[in-house]
Amino acid sequence: MTETSLRCLVTGASRGIGAAIVDHLDSRGHRIALTARGREGLEQVAAGLGQPSLVFPADATDPTTPARVRAQIDAAWGGVDVLVVNAGEGIAAPLARTDDALWDSALSVNLTAPFRFLREFVPAMVDQGFGRVVVISSVAGKVGAPYISAYAAAKHGVLGLVRSVAAEVASSGVTVNAVCPGYVDTPMTQRSIETIMARTGRSEAEARATLEKQQPIGRLITTDEVAGAVSYCIHDSGALNGQSITIDGGGVQS
Ligand SMILES: NC(=O)c1ccc[n+]([C@@H]2O[C@H](COP(=O)([O-])OP(=O)(O)OC[C@H]3O[C@@H](n4cnc5c(N)ncnc54)[C@H](OP(=O)(O)O)[C@@H]3O)[C@@H](O)[C@H]2O)c1
């Protein structure tokens, strides 16, 4: 199997970080299966690709999704070499207003769904003796912050998943790593900007500046910068395993 023939699955592939990861993989000559809930966004991203692709609209939180997606990719391509678990949602609330439904929702998409994708795809990668798994966590997976207790718990938890699975498969040719971005310029961050505007009466520029200042480099991270780190994890020779790479301009140092 050559690098140029890698068969990839990217979740949350229809916009933002996921769409940038798809572009990077496509530019390396890989085939990509794209999944997210909305078909239209997936088809728009797929239409711009140079390599063959597959599109699977599905909710990542549905327990049947990983097996259904895998069965369809196996039927088309005979297996998967690269799994990028990117689908996630930023959910914010003060602790006292974090009710059970919000907690469950944050953990469902950001922690339980990644667990189910890894459980479905990693054993077959071990059997074939090669695989690259990258999970998009967050700086909120490394440090806590106000109003994100459920999201931070999920993003911390997913790093525990990554580290444990990486240790479990270390001798198999499969690597499992995480990328932890700060605030990235995506539709998710645009929603955070709109929430700040609504809660504080600040202008869009002021609200955006609030988030920009949280990165020591004074700007939002680009989707391309995150995709570059994901690409590094995928194309590494195999010694990078169980790591979580922070892409936040130097705020969280490890
Ligand atoms: N933006 C940031 O500042 C930032 C920082 C750190 C970490 N992250 C993480 O990076 C990842 C991507 O974030 P983003 O900023 O690119 O978000 P985004 O712009 O909102 O895109 C999210 C993607 O995930 C899909 N998605 C969301 N919920 C899903 C579900 N239940 N099932 C299947 N697909 C789902 C969305 O498509 P549909 O809505 O059509 O399903 C979309 O393709 C997330 O895990 C996020 O937590 C983001």
mmCIF file of C-alpha atoms and ligand atoms in Angstrom:
data_model
loop_
_atom_site.group_PDB
_atom_site.id
_atom_site.type_symbol
_atom_site.label_atom_id
_atom_site.label_comp_id
_atom_site.label_asym_id
_atom_site.label_seq_id
_atom_site.Cartn_x
_atom_site.Cartn_y
_atom_site.Cartn_z
ATOM 1 C CA MET A 1 0.000 0.000 0.000
ATOM 2 C CA THR A 2 1.559 3.320 -1.011
ATOM 3 C CA GLU A 3 0.981 6.641 0.688
ATOM 4 C CA THR A 4 -0.831 7.941 -2.381
ATOM 5 C CA SER A 5 -3.507 5.261 -2.123
ATOM 6 C CA LEU A 6 -4.581 5.828 1.503
ATOM 7 C CA ARG A 7 -8.296 5.332 2.108
ATOM 8 C CA CYS A 8 -9.489 7.996 4.541
ATOM 9 C CA LEU A 9 -12.638 8.686 6.549
ATOM 10 C CA VAL A 10 -13.183 12.208 7.922
ATOM 11 C CA THR A 11 -16.126 12.916 10.232
ATOM 12 C CA GLY A 12 -17.564 16.429 10.371
ATOM 13 C CA ALA A 13 -16.222 16.884 6.850
ATOM 14 C CA SER A 14 -18.759 19.386 5.521
ATOM 15 C CA ARG A 15 -17.255 22.665 6.770
ATOM 16 C CA GLY A 16 -14.680 24.267 9.051
ATOM 17 C CA ILE A 17 -11.741 22.162 10.233
ATOM 18 C CA GLY A 18 -13.096 18.953 8.681
ATOM 19 C CA ALA A 19 -13.349 20.479 5.205
ATOM 20 C CA ALA A 20 -9.747 21.777 5.475
ATOM 21 C CA ILE A 21 -8.523 18.305 6.501
ATOM 22 C CA VAL A 22 -10.304 16.836 3.477
ATOM 23 C CA ASP A 23 -8.543 19.370 1.221
ATOM 24 C CA HIS A 24 -5.126 18.472 2.661
ATOM 25 C CA LEU A 25 -5.719 14.732 2.215
ATOM 26 C CA ASP A 26 -7.019 15.262 -1.316
ATOM 27 C CA SER A 27 -3.931 17.291 -2.215
ATOM 28 C CA ARG A 28 -1.777 14.317 -1.104
ATOM 29 C CA GLY A 29 -3.648 12.056 -3.547
ATOM 30 C CA HIS A 30 -5.710 10.120 -0.985
ATOM 31 C CA ARG A 31 -9.280 8.876 -1.391
ATOM 32 C CA ILE A 32 -11.673 10.318 1.178
ATOM 33 C CA ALA A 33 -15.031 9.259 2.598
ATOM 34 C CA LEU A 34 -16.842 12.248 4.058
ATOM 35 C CA THR A 35 -19.501 12.142 6.741
ATOM 36 C CA ALA A 36 -21.603 14.704 8.639
ATOM 37 C CA ARG A 37 -25.361 15.113 9.125
ATOM 38 C CA GLY A 38 -26.092 17.490 6.244
ATOM 39 C CA ARG A 39 -25.774 16.049 2.735
ATOM 40 C CA GLU A 40 -25.545 19.407 0.941
ATOM 41 C CA GLY A 41 -22.348 20.570 2.664
ATOM 42 C CA LEU A 42 -20.710 17.191 2.141
ATOM 43 C CA GLU A 43 -21.523 17.201 -1.559
ATOM 44 C CA GLN A 44 -20.175 20.747 -1.934
ATOM 45 C CA VAL A 45 -16.856 19.728 -0.363
ATOM 46 C CA ALA A 46 -16.708 16.483 -2.366
ATOM 47 C CA ALA A 47 -17.374 18.359 -5.624
ATOM 48 C CA GLY A 48 -14.111 20.280 -5.211
ATOM 49 C CA LEU A 49 -11.917 17.192 -4.811
ATOM 50 C CA GLY A 50 -9.481 15.791 -7.318
ATOM 51 C CA GLN A 51 -9.552 12.216 -5.969
ATOM 52 C CA PRO A 52 -12.443 9.735 -5.769
ATOM 53 C CA SER A 53 -14.650 10.316 -2.714
ATOM 54 C CA LEU A 54 -17.663 8.869 -0.928
ATOM 55 C CA VAL A 55 -20.355 10.856 0.884
ATOM 56 C CA PHE A 56 -22.293 9.448 3.858
ATOM 57 C CA PRO A 57 -24.794 11.753 5.578
ATOM 58 C CA ALA A 58 -25.167 10.408 9.128
ATOM 59 C CA ASP A 59 -25.413 11.561 12.735
ATOM 60 C CA ALA A 60 -22.178 10.657 14.533
ATOM 61 C CA THR A 61 -24.105 10.239 17.793
ATOM 62 C CA ASP A 62 -26.292 7.458 16.368
ATOM 63 C CA PRO A 63 -24.765 4.246 17.787
ATOM 64 C CA THR A 64 -25.337 2.473 14.442
ATOM 65 C CA THR A 65 -23.453 5.078 12.358
ATOM 66 C CA PRO A 66 -19.853 3.806 12.650
ATOM 67 C CA ALA A 67 -20.740 0.242 11.576
ATOM 68 C CA ARG A 68 -22.974 1.444 8.719
ATOM 69 C CA VAL A 69 -20.311 3.829 7.408
ATOM 70 C CA ARG A 70 -17.616 1.168 7.695
ATOM 71 C CA ALA A 71 -19.717 -1.406 5.816
ATOM 72 C CA GLN A 72 -20.207 1.054 2.933
ATOM 73 C CA ILE A 73 -16.523 2.016 2.744
ATOM 74 C CA ASP A 74 -15.474 -1.636 2.946
ATOM 75 C CA ALA A 75 -17.851 -2.439 0.081
ATOM 76 C CA ALA A 76 -16.407 0.368 -2.062
ATOM 77 C CA TRP A 77 -12.722 0.370 -1.143
ATOM 78 C CA GLY A 78 -12.092 -2.788 0.921
ATOM 79 C CA GLY A 79 -11.066 -0.984 4.110
ATOM 80 C CA VAL A 80 -9.871 2.216 5.771
ATOM 81 C CA ASP A 81 -6.284 3.356 6.430
ATOM 82 C CA VAL A 82 -6.935 6.770 7.980
ATOM 83 C CA LEU A 83 -9.674 7.802 10.413
ATOM 84 C CA VAL A 84 -10.024 11.471 11.375
ATOM 85 C CA VAL A 85 -12.619 11.944 14.115
ATOM 86 C CA ASN A 86 -13.402 15.623 13.851
ATOM 87 C CA ALA A 87 -17.210 15.964 14.247
ATOM 88 C CA GLY A 88 -17.919 17.843 17.450
ATOM 89 C CA GLU A 89 -19.864 20.680 18.928
ATOM 90 C CA GLY A 90 -18.884 23.538 21.238
ATOM 91 C CA ILE A 91 -21.475 23.701 23.990
ATOM 92 C CA ALA A 92 -21.232 26.463 26.617
ATOM 93 C CA ALA A 93 -23.114 27.146 29.855
ATOM 94 C CA PRO A 94 -22.288 28.055 33.450
ATOM 95 C CA LEU A 95 -22.107 25.006 35.738
ATOM 96 C CA ALA A 96 -25.438 25.749 37.427
ATOM 97 C CA ARG A 97 -27.187 25.828 34.037
ATOM 98 C CA THR A 98 -25.453 22.689 32.742
ATOM 99 C CA ASP A 99 -28.450 20.387 33.038
ATOM 100 C CA ASP A 100 -28.337 16.652 32.345
ATOM 101 C CA ALA A 101 -29.496 17.107 28.751
ATOM 102 C CA LEU A 102 -26.681 19.567 27.957
ATOM 103 C CA TRP A 103 -24.113 17.341 29.700
ATOM 104 C CA ASP A 104 -25.317 14.254 27.803
ATOM 105 C CA SER A 105 -25.319 16.134 24.510
ATOM 106 C CA ALA A 106 -21.730 17.428 25.006
ATOM 107 C CA LEU A 107 -20.440 13.965 25.908
ATOM 108 C CA SER A 108 -22.421 12.213 23.202
ATOM 109 C CA VAL A 109 -20.896 14.022 20.217
ATOM 110 C CA ASN A 110 -17.456 14.897 21.660
ATOM 111 C CA LEU A 111 -16.614 11.711 23.600
ATOM 112 C CA THR A 112 -18.974 8.763 23.075
ATOM 113 C CA ALA A 113 -19.104 9.105 19.279
ATOM 114 C CA PRO A 114 -15.268 9.180 18.979
ATOM 115 C CA PHE A 115 -15.118 6.087 21.223
ATOM 116 C CA ARG A 116 -17.552 4.231 18.969
ATOM 117 C CA PHE A 117 -15.668 5.229 15.783
ATOM 118 C CA LEU A 118 -12.363 4.019 17.226
ATOM 119 C CA ARG A 119 -13.946 0.781 18.466
ATOM 120 C CA GLU A 120 -15.359 0.151 14.989
ATOM 121 C CA PHE A 121 -12.337 1.046 12.855
ATOM 122 C CA VAL A 122 -9.159 0.400 14.876
ATOM 123 C CA PRO A 123 -9.340 -3.437 15.082
ATOM 124 C CA ALA A 124 -9.432 -3.746 11.275
ATOM 125 C CA MET A 125 -6.442 -1.370 11.034
ATOM 126 C CA VAL A 126 -4.574 -3.580 13.516
ATOM 127 C CA ASP A 127 -5.465 -6.647 11.428
ATOM 128 C CA GLN A 128 -4.101 -5.024 8.245
ATOM 129 C CA GLY A 129 -0.958 -3.863 10.099
ATOM 130 C CA PHE A 130 -1.347 -0.175 9.277
ATOM 131 C CA GLY A 131 -3.564 2.708 10.313
ATOM 132 C CA ARG A 132 -3.540 6.374 11.266
ATOM 133 C CA VAL A 133 -6.160 7.759 13.648
ATOM 134 C CA VAL A 134 -6.393 11.448 14.538
ATOM 135 C CA VAL A 135 -8.996 12.863 16.922
ATOM 136 C CA ILE A 136 -9.708 16.587 17.079
ATOM 137 C CA SER A 137 -9.841 17.505 20.750
ATOM 138 C CA SER A 138 -9.238 21.122 21.857
ATOM 139 C CA VAL A 139 -7.170 23.260 24.203
ATOM 140 C CA ALA A 140 -10.285 22.673 26.313
ATOM 141 C CA GLY A 141 -9.053 19.082 26.452
ATOM 142 C CA LYS A 142 -5.901 20.288 28.220
ATOM 143 C CA VAL A 143 -7.058 23.138 30.471
ATOM 144 C CA GLY A 144 -10.399 24.142 31.931
ATOM 145 C CA ALA A 145 -12.100 27.485 31.305
ATOM 146 C CA PRO A 146 -15.270 29.187 32.535
ATOM 147 C CA TYR A 147 -18.641 28.059 31.177
ATOM 148 C CA ILE A 148 -17.441 24.951 29.327
ATOM 149 C CA SER A 149 -17.439 22.265 32.032
ATOM 150 C CA ALA A 150 -19.286 19.681 29.892
ATOM 151 C CA TYR A 151 -17.340 20.425 26.685
ATOM 152 C CA ALA A 152 -14.004 20.451 28.567
ATOM 153 C CA ALA A 153 -14.854 17.195 30.344
ATOM 154 C CA ALA A 154 -15.606 15.569 26.988
ATOM 155 C CA LYS A 155 -12.483 16.958 25.299
ATOM 156 C CA HIS A 156 -10.293 15.929 28.283
ATOM 157 C CA GLY A 157 -11.957 12.501 28.165
ATOM 158 C CA VAL A 158 -11.249 11.978 24.498
ATOM 159 C CA LEU A 159 -7.518 12.481 25.185
ATOM 160 C CA GLY A 160 -7.737 9.599 27.677
ATOM 161 C CA LEU A 161 -9.314 7.510 24.927
ATOM 162 C CA VAL A 162 -6.571 8.466 22.447
ATOM 163 C CA ARG A 163 -3.738 7.724 24.886
ATOM 164 C CA SER A 164 -5.174 4.374 25.970
ATOM 165 C CA VAL A 165 -5.917 3.099 22.470
ATOM 166 C CA ALA A 166 -2.487 4.317 21.300
ATOM 167 C CA ALA A 167 -0.846 2.263 24.055
ATOM 168 C CA GLU A 168 -3.023 -0.747 23.246
ATOM 169 C CA VAL A 169 -2.113 -0.833 19.532
ATOM 170 C CA ALA A 170 1.451 0.521 19.727
ATOM 171 C CA SER A 171 3.129 -2.565 18.257
ATOM 172 C CA SER A 172 0.635 -3.001 15.408
ATOM 173 C CA GLY A 173 1.559 -0.328 12.843
ATOM 174 C CA VAL A 174 -1.409 1.802 13.906
ATOM 175 C CA THR A 175 -0.943 5.221 15.535
ATOM 176 C CA VAL A 176 -3.564 7.205 17.435
ATOM 177 C CA ASN A 177 -3.006 10.897 18.103
ATOM 178 C CA ALA A 178 -4.976 14.057 18.876
ATOM 179 C CA VAL A 179 -4.818 17.664 17.720
ATOM 180 C CA CYS A 180 -5.909 20.333 20.204
ATOM 181 C CA PRO A 181 -6.690 23.703 18.592
ATOM 182 C CA GLY A 182 -7.352 27.042 20.252
ATOM 183 C CA TYR A 183 -10.040 29.250 18.681
ATOM 184 C CA VAL A 184 -10.141 28.428 14.969
ATOM 185 C CA ASP A 185 -11.773 30.605 12.312
ATOM 186 C CA THR A 186 -14.767 28.334 11.549
ATOM 187 C CA PRO A 187 -18.575 28.453 11.642
ATOM 188 C CA MET A 188 -18.379 27.063 15.224
ATOM 189 C CA THR A 189 -16.324 30.056 16.350
ATOM 190 C CA GLN A 190 -18.650 32.385 14.428
ATOM 191 C CA ARG A 191 -21.484 31.003 16.587
ATOM 192 C CA SER A 192 -19.407 31.795 19.710
ATOM 193 C CA ILE A 193 -18.912 35.344 18.396
ATOM 194 C CA GLU A 194 -22.667 35.714 17.917
ATOM 195 C CA THR A 195 -23.295 34.433 21.460
ATOM 196 C CA ILE A 196 -20.845 37.015 22.881
ATOM 197 C CA MET A 197 -22.581 39.761 20.861
ATOM 198 C CA ALA A 198 -26.001 38.716 22.155
ATOM 199 C CA ARG A 199 -24.879 38.431 25.793
ATOM 200 C CA THR A 200 -22.692 41.552 25.993
ATOM 201 C CA GLY A 201 -23.987 43.944 23.325
ATOM 202 C CA ARG A 202 -20.495 44.077 21.772
ATOM 203 C CA SER A 203 -20.059 44.556 18.037
ATOM 204 C CA GLU A 204 -18.957 41.625 15.890
ATOM 205 C CA ALA A 205 -15.431 43.070 15.629
ATOM 206 C CA GLU A 206 -15.239 43.498 19.422
ATOM 207 C CA ALA A 207 -16.556 39.999 20.051
ATOM 208 C CA ARG A 208 -14.078 38.534 17.551
ATOM 209 C CA ALA A 209 -11.233 40.505 19.195
ATOM 210 C CA THR A 210 -12.173 38.955 22.561
ATOM 211 C CA LEU A 211 -11.455 35.507 21.126
ATOM 212 C CA GLU A 212 -8.404 36.627 19.131
ATOM 213 C CA LYS A 213 -6.779 37.952 22.336
ATOM 214 C CA GLN A 214 -7.068 34.510 23.931
ATOM 215 C CA GLN A 215 -4.325 33.275 21.582
ATOM 216 C CA PRO A 216 -0.838 34.676 22.357
ATOM 217 C CA ILE A 217 -0.397 35.283 18.622
ATOM 218 C CA GLY A 218 -3.378 37.674 18.756
ATOM 219 C CA ARG A 219 -5.429 36.033 16.017
ATOM 220 C CA LEU A 220 -7.649 33.061 15.411
ATOM 221 C CA ILE A 221 -5.994 29.826 14.278
ATOM 222 C CA THR A 222 -6.650 28.995 10.620
ATOM 223 C CA THR A 223 -8.272 25.731 9.545
ATOM 224 C CA ASP A 224 -5.225 25.181 7.355
ATOM 225 C CA GLU A 225 -2.944 25.253 10.414
ATOM 226 C CA VAL A 226 -5.032 22.578 12.143
ATOM 227 C CA ALA A 227 -5.211 20.461 8.981
ATOM 228 C CA GLY A 228 -1.422 20.704 8.658
ATOM 229 C CA ALA A 229 -0.982 19.169 12.126
ATOM 230 C CA VAL A 230 -3.466 16.411 11.267
ATOM 231 C CA SER A 231 -1.560 15.720 8.065
ATOM 232 C CA TYR A 232 1.681 15.485 10.052
ATOM 233 C CA CYS A 233 0.130 12.807 12.321
ATOM 234 C CA ILE A 234 -1.060 10.861 9.256
ATOM 235 C CA HIS A 235 2.166 10.993 7.276
ATOM 236 C CA ASP A 236 4.525 10.374 10.207
ATOM 237 C CA SER A 237 6.491 7.147 9.900
ATOM 238 C CA GLY A 238 4.938 5.686 13.030
ATOM 239 C CA ALA A 239 6.920 6.959 16.027
ATOM 240 C CA LEU A 240 4.372 9.677 16.824
ATOM 241 C CA ASN A 241 1.759 7.845 18.909
ATOM 242 C CA GLY A 242 -0.494 8.734 21.837
ATOM 243 C CA GLN A 243 0.318 12.443 21.502
ATOM 244 C CA SER A 244 -1.871 15.526 21.634
ATOM 245 C CA ILE A 245 -0.523 18.411 19.588
ATOM 246 C CA THR A 246 -1.695 21.845 20.692
ATOM 247 C CA ILE A 247 -2.218 24.408 17.923
ATOM 248 C CA ASP A 248 -3.053 27.618 19.772
ATOM 249 C CA GLY A 249 -0.197 30.015 19.158
ATOM 250 C CA GLY A 250 1.625 29.068 22.355
ATOM 251 C CA GLY A 251 -1.024 29.515 25.051
ATOM 252 C CA VAL A 252 -0.983 25.998 26.437
ATOM 253 C CA GLN A 253 2.580 24.694 26.520
ATOM 254 C CA SER A 254 3.415 21.044 27.082
HETATM 255 N N1 LIG B 1 -13.642 26.081 16.059
HETATM 256 C C1 LIG B 1 -12.839 26.055 17.094
HETATM 257 O O1 LIG B 1 -12.413 27.101 17.606
HETATM 258 C C2 LIG B 1 -12.398 24.737 17.684
HETATM 259 C C3 LIG B 1 -11.406 24.749 18.663
HETATM 260 C C4 LIG B 1 -10.982 23.552 19.219
HETATM 261 C C5 LIG B 1 -11.547 22.363 18.807
HETATM 262 N N2 LIG B 1 -12.519 22.370 17.854
HETATM 263 C C6 LIG B 1 -13.094 21.083 17.472
HETATM 264 O O2 LIG B 1 -12.882 20.892 16.095
HETATM 265 C C7 LIG B 1 -13.926 20.092 15.542
HETATM 266 C C8 LIG B 1 -14.519 20.799 14.330
HETATM 267 O O3 LIG B 1 -14.933 22.090 14.722
HETATM 268 P P1 LIG B 1 -15.334 23.225 13.664
HETATM 269 O O4 LIG B 1 -14.979 24.499 14.294
HETATM 270 O O5 LIG B 1 -14.849 22.893 12.313
HETATM 271 O O6 LIG B 1 -16.940 23.073 13.742
HETATM 272 P P2 LIG B 1 -18.080 23.427 12.663
HETATM 273 O O7 LIG B 1 -17.614 24.512 11.792
HETATM 274 O O8 LIG B 1 -19.330 23.617 13.446
HETATM 275 O O9 LIG B 1 -18.178 22.048 11.834
HETATM 276 C C9 LIG B 1 -18.560 20.887 12.538
HETATM 277 C C10 LIG B 1 -18.642 19.713 11.581
HETATM 278 O O10 LIG B 1 -19.082 18.559 12.329
HETATM 279 C C11 LIG B 1 -20.352 18.113 11.809
HETATM 280 N N3 LIG B 1 -21.153 17.646 12.932
HETATM 281 C C12 LIG B 1 -21.538 18.332 14.028
HETATM 282 N N4 LIG B 1 -22.298 17.566 14.822
HETATM 283 C C13 LIG B 1 -22.374 16.353 14.199
HETATM 284 C C14 LIG B 1 -23.043 15.140 14.490
HETATM 285 N N5 LIG B 1 -23.803 14.996 15.607
HETATM 286 N N6 LIG B 1 -22.932 14.102 13.638
HETATM 287 C C15 LIG B 1 -22.190 14.227 12.511
HETATM 288 N N7 LIG B 1 -21.543 15.356 12.168
HETATM 289 C C16 LIG B 1 -21.646 16.400 13.013
HETATM 290 C C17 LIG B 1 -20.940 19.329 11.085
HETATM 291 O O11 LIG B 1 -21.844 18.990 10.037
HETATM 292 P P3 LIG B 1 -23.444 18.825 10.295
HETATM 293 O O12 LIG B 1 -23.859 19.958 11.177
HETATM 294 O O13 LIG B 1 -24.025 18.842 8.934
HETATM 295 O O14 LIG B 1 -23.585 17.495 10.969
HETATM 296 C C18 LIG B 1 -19.663 19.924 10.479
HETATM 297 O O15 LIG B 1 -19.272 19.183 9.326
HETATM 298 C C19 LIG B 1 -14.910 19.859 16.680
HETATM 299 O O16 LIG B 1 -14.653 18.616 17.282
HETATM 300 C C20 LIG B 1 -14.573 20.973 17.671
HETATM 301 O O17 LIG B 1 -14.922 20.650 19.001
HETATM 302 C C21 LIG B 1 -12.960 23.517 17.277
#
